[in-house]
Coordinates of N, CA, C and O in Angstrom, one line a residue:
M1 N 138.1 -114.2 -32.9 CA 138.1 -115.5 -32.1 C 137.4 -115.8 -31.2 O 137.1 -115.0 -30.3
G2 N 136.5 -116.9 -31.4 CA 135.2 -117.0 -30.6 C 135.6 -118.2 -29.9 O 136.4 -119.0 -30.0
T3 N 134.8 -118.6 -28.7 CA 135.2 -119.6 -27.6 C 133.7 -120.5 -27.8 O 132.6 -119.9 -27.6
A4 N 134.1 -121.6 -28.1 CA 132.6 -122.6 -28.0 C 132.2 -122.7 -26.3 O 133.0 -123.1 -25.7
V5 N 131.1 -122.6 -26.3 CA 130.6 -122.7 -24.8 C 129.4 -123.9 -24.8 O 128.6 -123.6 -25.6
D6 N 129.8 -124.7 -24.0 CA 129.0 -126.1 -24.0 C 127.8 -126.0 -23.2 O 126.7 -126.5 -23.8
D7 N 127.6 -125.3 -22.2 CA 126.3 -125.1 -21.4 C 125.7 -123.5 -21.1 O 126.5 -122.7 -21.4
P8 N 124.6 -123.6 -20.9 CA 123.7 -122.1 -20.6 C 124.7 -121.5 -19.7 O 124.8 -120.3 -19.6
T9 N 125.0 -122.3 -18.4 CA 125.8 -121.4 -17.3 C 127.0 -120.7 -17.9 O 127.2 -119.8 -17.6
S10 N 127.8 -121.7 -18.5 CA 129.0 -121.2 -19.1 C 128.8 -120.0 -19.9 O 129.5 -118.9 -20.1
A11 N 127.8 -120.1 -20.9 CA 127.3 -119.1 -21.8 C 126.9 -117.9 -21.6 O 127.5 -116.9 -21.6
E12 N 126.4 -117.9 -20.0 CA 125.7 -116.8 -19.4 C 127.0 -116.1 -18.7 O 127.2 -114.8 -18.9
F13 N 127.9 -116.7 -18.2 CA 129.2 -116.3 -17.5 C 130.1 -115.6 -18.6 O 130.6 -114.5 -18.6
H14 N 130.1 -116.3 -19.7 CA 131.2 -115.9 -20.9 C 130.6 -114.5 -21.3 O 131.4 -113.5 -21.5
E15 N 129.2 -114.4 -21.3 CA 128.5 -113.1 -21.9 C 128.6 -111.9 -20.7 O 129.0 -111.0 -21.0
F16 N 128.6 -112.5 -19.4 CA 129.0 -111.3 -18.5 C 130.4 -110.9 -18.6 O 130.6 -109.9 -18.4
F17 N 131.4 -111.9 -18.7 CA 132.6 -111.5 -18.8 C 132.8 -110.5 -20.1 O 133.7 -109.6 -19.6
E18 N 132.4 -110.9 -21.2 CA 132.8 -110.0 -22.5 C 132.0 -108.5 -22.1 O 132.7 -107.7 -22.5
R19 N 131.0 -108.5 -21.3 CA 130.2 -107.3 -21.1 C 131.0 -106.3 -20.2 O 131.1 -105.0 -20.2
H20 N 131.7 -106.9 -19.3 CA 132.1 -106.3 -17.9 C 133.6 -106.2 -17.6 O 134.3 -105.7 -16.9
Y21 N 134.4 -106.9 -18.5 CA 135.8 -107.4 -18.1 C 136.5 -105.7 -18.3 O 137.1 -105.3 -17.3
A22 N 136.3 -105.2 -19.4 CA 137.0 -103.8 -19.6 C 136.7 -102.9 -18.4 O 137.5 -102.2 -17.9
E23 N 135.3 -102.8 -18.1 CA 135.1 -102.0 -16.8 C 135.5 -102.3 -15.6 O 136.0 -101.5 -14.8
L24 N 135.8 -103.4 -15.5 CA 136.3 -103.8 -14.0 C 137.8 -103.8 -14.2 O 138.4 -103.2 -13.2
S25 N 138.2 -104.0 -15.3 CA 139.8 -103.5 -15.6 C 140.1 -101.9 -15.1 O 141.0 -101.7 -14.5
R26 N 139.3 -101.3 -15.8 CA 139.3 -99.8 -15.8 C 139.2 -99.4 -14.2 O 140.0 -98.5 -13.7
L27 N 138.4 -99.9 -13.6 CA 138.0 -99.5 -12.1 C 139.2 -99.9 -11.3 O 139.6 -99.3 -10.4
A28 N 139.9 -101.1 -11.5 CA 140.9 -101.5 -10.7 C 142.2 -100.5 -10.9 O 142.9 -100.5 -10.2
Y29 N 142.2 -100.3 -12.2 CA 143.3 -99.3 -12.7 C 143.2 -98.0 -12.0 O 144.1 -97.6 -11.3
L30 N 142.1 -97.6 -12.0 CA 141.9 -96.3 -11.4 C 141.8 -96.4 -9.6 O 142.5 -95.4 -9.0
L31 N 141.9 -97.6 -9.3 CA 142.0 -97.8 -7.6 C 143.5 -98.1 -7.4 O 143.9 -97.6 -6.3
T32 N 144.3 -98.8 -8.3 CA 145.8 -98.8 -8.1 C 146.6 -98.2 -8.8 O 147.8 -98.0 -8.2
G33 N 146.2 -97.6 -9.9 CA 147.2 -96.8 -10.7 C 148.3 -97.7 -11.4 O 149.2 -97.3 -11.8
E34 N 148.0 -98.8 -11.4 CA 148.9 -99.6 -12.3 C 148.2 -100.4 -13.3 O 147.3 -101.4 -12.8
A35 N 148.6 -100.4 -14.3 CA 147.9 -101.1 -15.7 C 148.0 -102.7 -15.7 O 146.9 -103.3 -15.7
D36 N 149.3 -103.0 -15.3 CA 149.1 -104.7 -15.1 C 148.7 -105.3 -14.0 O 147.9 -106.2 -14.1
T37 N 148.6 -104.6 -12.9 CA 147.8 -105.0 -11.8 C 146.4 -105.1 -12.2 O 145.7 -105.7 -11.6
A38 N 146.0 -103.9 -13.0 CA 144.4 -103.9 -12.9 C 143.8 -105.1 -13.9 O 142.8 -105.6 -13.6
D39 N 144.7 -105.4 -14.8 CA 144.2 -106.6 -15.6 C 144.1 -107.7 -14.6 O 143.5 -108.8 -14.9
D40 N 145.3 -108.0 -14.0 CA 145.3 -109.2 -12.8 C 144.2 -109.2 -12.0 O 143.6 -110.0 -11.7
L41 N 143.9 -108.0 -11.4 CA 142.6 -108.0 -10.6 C 141.5 -108.2 -11.0 O 140.5 -108.9 -10.5
A42 N 141.1 -107.7 -12.3 CA 140.0 -108.0 -12.9 C 139.8 -109.5 -13.5 O 139.0 -110.2 -13.2
S43 N 140.8 -110.2 -13.7 CA 140.9 -111.4 -14.1 C 140.9 -112.5 -12.7 O 139.9 -113.3 -12.6
D44 N 141.5 -112.0 -11.8 CA 141.3 -112.7 -10.5 C 139.8 -112.5 -9.7 O 139.2 -113.4 -9.4
A45 N 139.2 -111.4 -10.3 CA 138.0 -111.1 -9.6 C 136.8 -112.0 -10.5 O 135.9 -112.6 -9.9
L46 N 137.2 -112.1 -11.9 CA 136.1 -112.8 -12.8 C 136.3 -114.4 -12.4 O 135.4 -115.1 -12.5
L47 N 137.6 -114.8 -12.1 CA 137.6 -116.1 -11.5 C 136.9 -116.4 -10.4 O 136.2 -117.4 -10.3
A48 N 137.1 -115.7 -9.3 CA 136.4 -115.6 -8.1 C 134.8 -115.8 -8.4 O 134.1 -116.7 -8.0
L49 N 134.3 -114.8 -9.3 CA 133.0 -114.7 -9.7 C 132.5 -116.3 -10.4 O 131.4 -116.6 -10.1
W50 N 133.4 -116.5 -11.3 CA 132.9 -117.9 -11.9 C 133.1 -119.1 -10.7 O 132.1 -120.1 -11.1
R51 N 133.7 -119.2 -9.8 CA 133.6 -120.3 -8.9 C 132.3 -120.2 -7.9 O 131.9 -121.0 -7.6
R52 N 131.7 -118.8 -8.0 CA 130.6 -118.6 -7.4 C 129.4 -118.2 -8.0 O 128.7 -117.6 -7.7
W53 N 129.3 -118.5 -9.4 CA 128.7 -117.7 -10.3 C 127.0 -118.3 -10.0 O 126.2 -117.4 -10.3
D54 N 126.7 -119.6 -9.6 CA 125.3 -119.7 -9.2 C 124.7 -118.7 -8.0 O 123.8 -118.2 -8.3
R55 N 125.7 -118.3 -7.4 CA 125.4 -117.3 -6.3 C 125.4 -115.8 -6.7 O 124.5 -115.1 -6.7
V56 N 126.3 -115.5 -7.7 CA 126.3 -114.5 -8.4 C 125.1 -113.9 -9.1 O 124.8 -112.9 -9.1
R57 N 125.0 -114.8 -10.1 CA 123.8 -114.5 -10.9 C 122.5 -114.5 -10.2 O 121.6 -114.0 -11.1
A58 N 122.4 -114.9 -9.0 CA 121.2 -115.1 -8.5 C 121.0 -113.7 -7.6 O 120.1 -113.3 -7.4
A59 N 122.1 -113.1 -7.6 CA 122.0 -111.7 -6.8 C 121.5 -110.7 -7.7 O 121.1 -110.7 -8.8
D60 N 120.9 -109.5 -6.9 CA 119.8 -108.5 -7.4 C 120.8 -107.9 -8.4 O 120.5 -107.2 -9.4
H61 N 122.2 -107.6 -8.1 CA 123.0 -106.6 -9.0 C 124.4 -107.4 -9.2 O 125.2 -107.0 -8.4
P62 N 124.4 -108.4 -10.2 CA 125.7 -109.1 -10.4 C 127.0 -108.1 -10.6 O 127.9 -108.3 -10.3
V63 N 126.7 -107.0 -11.2 CA 127.7 -106.3 -11.7 C 128.3 -105.5 -10.3 O 129.3 -105.4 -10.1
A64 N 127.3 -105.1 -9.6 CA 127.8 -104.4 -8.4 C 128.5 -105.4 -7.5 O 129.7 -105.0 -6.6
Y65 N 128.1 -106.7 -7.4 CA 128.8 -107.7 -6.8 C 130.4 -107.9 -7.3 O 131.2 -108.0 -6.5
A66 N 130.5 -107.8 -8.7 CA 131.8 -108.0 -9.2 C 132.4 -106.7 -8.8 O 133.7 -106.8 -8.7
R67 N 132.0 -105.3 -9.0 CA 132.8 -104.2 -8.6 C 133.2 -104.4 -7.1 O 134.5 -103.8 -6.8
G68 N 132.4 -105.0 -6.4 CA 132.9 -105.2 -4.9 C 134.0 -106.1 -4.8 O 134.9 -105.9 -4.1
V69 N 134.1 -107.1 -5.6 CA 134.9 -108.1 -5.5 C 136.3 -107.3 -6.1 O 137.5 -107.4 -5.4
V70 N 136.3 -106.5 -7.2 CA 137.4 -105.8 -7.8 C 137.9 -105.1 -6.5 O 139.2 -104.8 -6.6
T71 N 137.0 -104.2 -5.9 CA 137.4 -103.1 -4.9 C 138.2 -103.9 -3.8 O 139.2 -103.3 -3.4
N72 N 137.7 -104.8 -3.3 CA 138.2 -105.8 -2.2 C 139.5 -106.1 -2.7 O 140.5 -106.1 -1.8
L73 N 139.8 -106.7 -3.7 CA 141.1 -107.2 -4.3 C 142.1 -106.1 -4.5 O 143.2 -106.2 -4.0
A74 N 141.6 -104.9 -5.0 CA 142.5 -103.6 -5.0 C 142.9 -103.4 -3.9 O 144.2 -102.9 -3.7
K75 N 142.0 -103.2 -2.5 CA 142.2 -102.9 -1.5 C 143.2 -103.9 -0.8 O 144.4 -103.2 -0.3
S76 N 143.2 -105.1 -0.9 CA 144.2 -105.9 -0.6 C 145.6 -105.8 -1.0 O 146.8 -105.7 -0.5
R77 N 145.5 -105.6 -2.5 CA 146.8 -105.6 -3.1 C 147.5 -104.1 -2.7 O 148.7 -103.9 -2.3
I78 N 146.7 -103.1 -2.6 CA 147.4 -101.8 -2.0 C 148.0 -102.1 -0.6 O 149.0 -101.6 -0.3
R79 N 147.3 -102.6 0.2 CA 147.6 -102.9 1.6 C 148.9 -103.8 1.6 O 149.8 -103.4 2.3
S80 N 149.0 -104.5 0.7 CA 150.2 -105.5 0.7 C 151.5 -104.6 0.0 O 152.6 -104.9 0.6
A81 N 151.3 -103.7 -0.8 CA 152.3 -103.0 -1.4 C 152.5 -102.0 -0.2 O 154.0 -101.9 -0.3
V82 N 151.8 -101.5 0.4 CA 152.2 -100.3 1.6 C 153.0 -101.1 2.6 O 154.1 -100.6 2.9
R83 N 152.7 -102.5 2.9 CA 153.3 -103.1 3.9 C 154.9 -103.5 3.2 O 155.8 -103.2 4.2
E84 N 154.9 -104.0 2.1 CA 156.1 -104.2 1.5 C 157.0 -102.9 1.6 O 158.2 -103.0 1.8
R85 N 156.5 -102.0 0.9 CA 157.3 -100.7 0.9 C 158.0 -100.1 2.1 O 158.9 -99.8 2.5
R86 N 156.9 -100.3 3.1 CA 157.3 -99.9 4.5 C 158.6 -100.7 5.0 O 159.5 -100.3 5.7
R87 N 158.4 -101.8 4.8 CA 159.5 -103.1 5.2 C 160.8 -102.6 4.5 O 161.9 -102.8 5.3
V88 N 160.9 -102.3 3.3 CA 162.2 -101.6 2.8 C 162.2 -100.2 2.7 O 163.3 -99.8 2.1
A89 N 161.5 -99.6 3.7 CA 161.9 -98.1 3.9 C 161.9 -97.4 2.7 O 162.3 -96.2 2.6
L90 N 161.1 -97.8 1.6 CA 161.0 -97.0 0.3 C 159.4 -96.4 -0.1 O 159.2 -96.2 -1.1
F91 N 158.8 -96.6 1.0 CA 157.3 -96.1 0.8 C 157.2 -95.0 -0.1 O 157.6 -93.8 0.2
W92 N 156.6 -95.2 -1.3 CA 156.5 -94.5 -2.5 C 157.6 -93.6 -3.0 O 157.7 -93.0 -4.1
S93 N 159.0 -93.6 -2.5 CA 159.9 -93.0 -2.7 C 160.5 -93.4 -4.3 O 161.1 -92.5 -4.9
Q94 N 160.4 -94.6 -4.5 CA 161.0 -95.2 -5.8 C 160.0 -95.5 -6.7 O 160.2 -96.2 -7.8
R95 N 158.6 -95.2 -6.5 CA 157.5 -95.4 -7.4 C 157.7 -94.9 -8.9 O 157.8 -93.8 -8.9
G96 N 158.0 -95.4 -10.0 CA 157.9 -95.0 -11.4 C 156.7 -95.4 -12.2 O 156.5 -96.5 -12.5
D97 N 156.0 -94.1 -12.1 CA 154.9 -94.4 -13.1 C 155.2 -94.6 -14.7 O 156.0 -93.6 -15.0
R98 N 154.4 -95.2 -15.3 CA 154.6 -95.5 -16.8 C 153.5 -95.1 -17.6 O 152.3 -95.8 -17.2
F99 N 153.7 -94.1 -18.4 CA 152.7 -93.8 -19.2 C 153.0 -93.9 -20.7 O 154.1 -93.4 -21.2
D100 N 152.3 -94.9 -21.3 CA 152.7 -95.0 -22.9 C 152.6 -94.0 -23.6 O 152.9 -93.9 -24.8
G101 N 151.4 -93.1 -23.5 CA 151.1 -92.1 -24.5 C 151.1 -90.8 -23.8 O 151.3 -90.9 -22.4
P102 N 150.9 -89.8 -24.6 CA 150.7 -88.6 -24.1 C 149.6 -88.4 -23.2 O 148.5 -89.0 -23.4
D103 N 149.7 -87.5 -22.1 CA 148.5 -87.2 -21.2 C 148.6 -86.0 -20.6 O 149.7 -85.2 -20.5
V104 N 147.6 -85.0 -20.4 CA 147.5 -83.8 -19.8 C 148.0 -83.8 -18.6 O 147.9 -84.6 -17.8
P105 N 148.8 -82.6 -18.2 CA 149.4 -82.5 -16.8 C 148.1 -82.7 -15.7 O 148.3 -83.1 -14.7
A106 N 147.1 -82.0 -15.9 CA 145.8 -82.2 -15.0 C 145.6 -83.5 -14.7 O 145.2 -83.6 -13.7
V107 N 145.5 -84.4 -15.8 CA 145.1 -85.7 -15.3 C 146.1 -86.5 -14.6 O 145.8 -87.3 -13.3
L108 N 147.4 -86.2 -14.7 CA 148.5 -86.8 -14.0 C 148.6 -86.3 -12.7 O 148.8 -86.8 -11.6
D109 N 148.0 -84.8 -12.5 CA 148.1 -84.5 -10.9 C 146.8 -84.9 -10.5 O 146.9 -85.3 -9.3
V110 N 145.7 -85.1 -11.1 CA 144.4 -85.8 -10.2 C 144.9 -87.3 -10.0 O 144.6 -87.8 -8.7
R111 N 145.6 -88.0 -10.7 CA 145.9 -89.3 -10.8 C 146.9 -89.5 -9.5 O 146.9 -90.3 -8.5
T112 N 147.7 -88.6 -9.3 CA 148.8 -88.6 -8.1 C 148.0 -88.5 -6.7 O 148.0 -88.9 -5.8
A113 N 147.2 -87.1 -6.9 CA 146.4 -86.8 -5.6 C 145.2 -88.1 -5.4 O 145.3 -88.3 -4.1
L114 N 144.7 -88.7 -6.2 CA 144.1 -89.8 -6.0 C 144.7 -90.8 -5.2 O 144.2 -91.3 -4.2
R115 N 145.7 -91.2 -5.5 CA 146.8 -92.1 -4.9 C 146.7 -91.9 -3.4 O 147.4 -92.6 -2.6
R116 N 146.9 -90.4 -3.0 CA 147.0 -90.1 -1.6 C 145.9 -90.2 -0.9 O 146.0 -89.9 0.4
L117 N 144.7 -90.2 -1.4 CA 143.3 -90.5 -0.6 C 143.4 -91.8 0.1 O 143.9 -92.6 -0.3
P118 N 142.9 -91.5 1.1 CA 142.5 -93.0 1.9 C 141.5 -93.8 0.9 O 140.9 -93.4 0.0
F119 N 141.8 -95.1 0.9 CA 141.2 -96.1 -0.1 C 139.8 -95.9 -0.1 O 139.3 -95.6 -1.4
R120 N 138.7 -95.7 0.9 CA 137.5 -95.6 0.9 C 137.0 -94.2 0.2 O 136.2 -94.5 -0.6
K121 N 137.7 -93.3 0.4 CA 137.5 -91.9 -0.5 C 137.8 -92.1 -1.9 O 137.0 -91.6 -2.8
R122 N 138.9 -92.6 -1.9 CA 139.4 -92.9 -3.2 C 138.6 -93.8 -4.1 O 137.9 -93.5 -5.4
A123 N 138.0 -94.9 -3.5 CA 137.0 -95.8 -4.1 C 135.6 -95.0 -4.5 O 134.9 -95.1 -5.7
C124 N 135.1 -94.2 -3.6 CA 133.9 -93.4 -3.8 C 134.0 -92.5 -4.8 O 133.2 -92.2 -5.7
V125 N 135.2 -91.6 -4.8 CA 135.3 -90.7 -5.9 C 135.7 -91.5 -7.3 O 134.9 -90.9 -8.3
V126 N 136.3 -92.3 -7.4 CA 136.6 -93.2 -8.5 C 135.1 -93.8 -9.2 O 134.8 -93.2 -10.3
L127 N 134.5 -94.4 -8.4 CA 133.3 -95.0 -8.7 C 132.3 -94.0 -9.2 O 131.4 -94.3 -10.3
R128 N 132.1 -92.9 -8.4 CA 131.1 -92.0 -8.8 C 131.4 -91.1 -9.8 O 130.6 -90.8 -10.7
H129 N 132.7 -90.7 -10.0 CA 133.0 -89.5 -11.0 C 133.8 -90.3 -12.3 O 133.7 -89.6 -13.5
A130 N 134.5 -91.2 -12.1 CA 135.2 -91.9 -13.0 C 134.5 -92.7 -13.8 O 134.4 -93.0 -15.2
L131 N 133.7 -93.6 -13.3 CA 132.9 -94.5 -13.7 C 131.2 -94.3 -13.7 O 130.6 -94.9 -14.3
D132 N 131.0 -92.9 -13.3 CA 129.8 -92.3 -13.4 C 128.6 -93.4 -12.8 O 127.6 -93.2 -13.4
L133 N 128.9 -94.0 -11.6 CA 128.0 -94.7 -11.0 C 127.0 -94.1 -10.2 O 127.5 -92.8 -9.5
S134 N 126.0 -94.4 -9.7 CA 125.0 -93.5 -8.9 C 125.5 -93.6 -7.4 O 126.4 -94.8 -7.2
E135 N 125.0 -93.1 -6.6 CA 125.3 -93.2 -5.0 C 125.0 -94.6 -4.7 O 125.5 -95.3 -3.9
R136 N 123.7 -95.1 -5.2 CA 123.3 -96.3 -4.8 C 124.2 -97.6 -5.3 O 124.5 -98.6 -4.4
D137 N 124.5 -97.5 -6.5 CA 125.3 -98.4 -7.3 C 126.9 -98.5 -6.5 O 127.3 -99.5 -6.5
T138 N 127.4 -97.4 -6.2 CA 128.7 -97.1 -5.5 C 128.4 -97.6 -4.1 O 129.4 -98.6 -3.7
A139 N 127.3 -97.7 -3.3 CA 127.2 -98.5 -2.2 C 127.0 -99.8 -2.2 O 127.8 -100.5 -1.5
L140 N 126.6 -100.1 -3.3 CA 126.1 -101.6 -3.7 C 127.8 -102.3 -4.0 O 128.1 -103.2 -3.0
A141 N 128.5 -101.5 -4.5 CA 129.8 -102.3 -4.9 C 130.8 -102.2 -3.9 O 131.5 -102.8 -3.6
L142 N 130.6 -101.3 -3.0 CA 131.6 -101.0 -1.8 C 131.0 -101.7 -0.4 O 131.6 -101.9 0.6
G143 N 129.7 -102.2 -0.7 CA 129.2 -102.8 0.9 C 129.2 -101.7 1.7 O 129.1 -102.1 3.1
I144 N 128.8 -100.5 1.4 CA 128.4 -99.5 2.4 C 127.2 -98.6 2.2 O 126.7 -99.1 1.1
S145 N 126.8 -97.8 3.4 CA 125.6 -97.1 2.9 C 125.5 -96.1 2.0 O 126.7 -95.6 1.8
V146 N 124.3 -95.7 1.3 CA 124.1 -94.5 0.4 C 124.8 -93.1 1.3 O 125.8 -92.4 0.8
G147 N 124.6 -93.1 2.7 CA 124.9 -91.9 3.4 C 126.3 -91.9 3.4 O 127.2 -90.9 3.3
T148 N 127.0 -93.0 3.4 CA 128.5 -93.3 3.6 C 129.2 -93.0 2.4 O 130.3 -92.2 2.3
V149 N 128.5 -93.2 1.3 CA 129.2 -93.0 -0.3 C 129.1 -91.3 -0.3 O 130.1 -90.7 -0.9
K150 N 128.1 -90.8 0.0 CA 127.7 -89.1 0.1 C 129.1 -88.8 0.8 O 129.6 -87.9 0.3
S151 N 129.0 -89.1 1.9 CA 130.0 -88.2 2.9 C 131.4 -88.5 2.3 O 132.4 -87.8 2.3
Q152 N 131.9 -89.5 2.1 CA 133.0 -89.9 1.6 C 133.6 -89.4 0.4 O 134.5 -89.1 -0.1
T153 N 132.5 -89.5 -0.6 CA 132.8 -88.7 -2.0 C 133.1 -87.3 -1.6 O 133.9 -86.7 -2.1
S154 N 132.1 -86.5 -0.8 CA 132.4 -85.3 -0.5 C 133.7 -85.1 0.0 O 134.4 -83.8 -0.3
R155 N 133.9 -85.7 1.3 CA 135.4 -85.6 1.8 C 136.3 -85.7 0.7 O 137.4 -85.2 1.0
G156 N 136.2 -86.7 -0.1 CA 137.3 -87.1 -1.1 C 137.4 -86.0 -2.0 O 138.6 -85.7 -2.2
M157 N 136.7 -85.5 -2.6 CA 136.6 -84.4 -3.3 C 137.3 -83.0 -2.8 O 138.0 -82.5 -3.4
A158 N 136.8 -82.7 -1.6 CA 137.5 -81.8 -0.8 C 138.8 -81.9 -0.6 O 139.8 -81.2 -0.9
E159 N 139.5 -83.3 -0.3 CA 140.8 -83.4 -0.2 C 141.5 -83.4 -1.4 O 142.7 -82.9 -1.5
L160 N 140.8 -84.0 -2.7 CA 141.5 -83.8 -4.0 C 141.7 -82.1 -4.2 O 142.9 -81.7 -4.6
Q161 N 140.8 -81.3 -3.8 CA 140.7 -79.9 -4.0 C 141.8 -79.3 -3.4 O 142.6 -78.4 -3.8
R162 N 142.0 -79.8 -2.0 CA 143.2 -79.1 -1.1 C 144.6 -79.7 -1.7 O 145.4 -79.0 -1.8
L163 N 144.7 -81.1 -2.1 CA 145.8 -81.7 -2.5 C 146.4 -80.8 -4.0 O 147.3 -80.8 -4.3
L164 N 145.4 -80.4 -4.8 CA 145.6 -79.9 -6.1 C 145.9 -78.5 -6.2 O 146.3 -77.8 -7.2
G165 N 145.5 -77.8 -5.1 CA 145.7 -76.4 -4.8 C 144.6 -75.5 -5.3 O 143.6 -75.9 -5.6
P166 N 144.8 -74.2 -5.1 CA 143.9 -73.1 -5.3 C 142.9 -73.3 -6.5 O 141.7 -72.8 -6.4
G167 N 143.8 -73.5 -7.6 CA 142.9 -73.5 -8.6 C 142.1 -74.7 -9.1 O 141.5 -74.6 -10.3
A168 N 141.7 -75.7 -8.1 CA 141.2 -76.7 -8.4 C 140.0 -76.8 -8.0 O 139.8 -77.4 -6.8
S169 N 139.3 -76.5 -8.7 CA 137.3 -76.2 -8.4 C 137.0 -77.9 -8.4 O 137.5 -78.6 -9.1
A170 N 135.5 -77.9 -7.5 CA 135.3 -79.3 -7.5 C 134.8 -79.7 -9.0 O 134.8 -80.9 -9.4
Q171 N 134.2 -78.7 -9.7 CA 133.7 -78.9 -11.2 C 135.1 -79.4 -11.8 O 134.9 -80.3 -12.8
R172 N 136.2 -78.8 -11.8 CA 137.3 -78.9 -12.5 C 138.0 -80.2 -12.4 O 138.2 -81.0 -13.2
V173 N 138.0 -80.6 -11.0 CA 138.4 -82.1 -10.6 C 137.4 -83.1 -11.0 O 137.8 -84.1 -11.7
R174 N 136.1 -83.0 -11.1 CA 135.3 -83.8 -11.7 C 135.3 -84.0 -13.0 O 135.6 -85.2 -13.5
A175 N 135.5 -82.9 -13.9 CA 135.8 -83.0 -15.3 C 137.1 -83.6 -15.7 O 137.1 -84.3 -16.4
T176 N 138.1 -83.4 -14.9 CA 139.4 -84.3 -15.1 C 139.4 -85.6 -14.6 O 139.8 -86.4 -15.6
V177 N 138.6 -86.0 -13.6 CA 138.4 -87.5 -13.5 C 137.6 -88.1 -14.6 O 138.0 -89.3 -15.0
A178 N 136.6 -87.5 -15.0 CA 135.7 -87.7 -16.1 C 136.4 -88.1 -17.3 O 136.4 -89.1 -18.0
A179 N 137.3 -87.2 -17.8 CA 138.2 -87.2 -18.8 C 139.2 -88.3 -18.9 O 139.2 -89.0 -19.8
D180 N 139.7 -88.6 -17.7 CA 140.5 -90.0 -17.7 C 139.6 -90.9 -17.9 O 140.2 -92.0 -18.6
R181 N 138.3 -91.1 -17.8 CA 137.5 -92.2 -18.1 C 137.4 -92.3 -19.5 O 137.5 -93.5 -20.2
T182 N 137.1 -91.1 -20.1 CA 136.9 -91.2 -21.6 C 138.2 -91.4 -22.4 O 138.3 -91.9 -23.6
E183 N 139.3 -91.3 -21.9 CA 140.7 -91.8 -22.7 C 140.8 -93.1 -22.0 O 142.1 -93.8 -22.4
G184 N 140.1 -93.8 -21.5 CA 140.2 -95.3 -21.1 C 140.7 -95.3 -19.8 O 140.9 -96.5 -19.3
G185 N 141.0 -94.4 -19.0 CA 141.7 -94.3 -17.8 C 143.0 -95.1 -17.7 O 143.3 -95.3 -16.6
R186 N 143.5 -95.4 -18.6 CA 145.0 -96.0 -18.4 C 145.8 -95.4 -19.5 O 145.7 -95.2 -20.7
G187 N 147.0 -95.1 -18.9 CA 147.8 -94.3 -19.6 C 149.3 -94.8 -19.4 O 149.9 -95.1 -18.4

């Protein structure tokens, strides 16, 4: 099912959308842990990009800009959820994860541990290891320095290892996060 596109600007955005929607949705999922929320955040981000498309397409790295928008929307969504859960005194206690298909226990453990990381560490780990972005691209997406990406990723990986226990080497954690990417990161 194709969509007729009238002008070059719309065609350019449509091509950007087709090329990057799935990645942006996957990023949102890995940051929030919620499949429905991930699709909403990716859609909201692309709507925001469309509204500023002239500025976005003129940027040096439009995809990095898009990742930054998704990251900021995810951060806001998470903060809002935390505030709501605190108000009703059910912070994380009644959260029920839904998984449509079989999943290996290691991936489930890593997902749970990722949700316990502070947002910036989680974002750095996800962007670096689940989406396989360079330190520079991660820095662009988050609007932080490469040095901050390095330190937050290192600290995030160390925290994941601590949360996952003695058998969780950095290499094993990286491999598990990467495996989650190859499974589509959603389950």
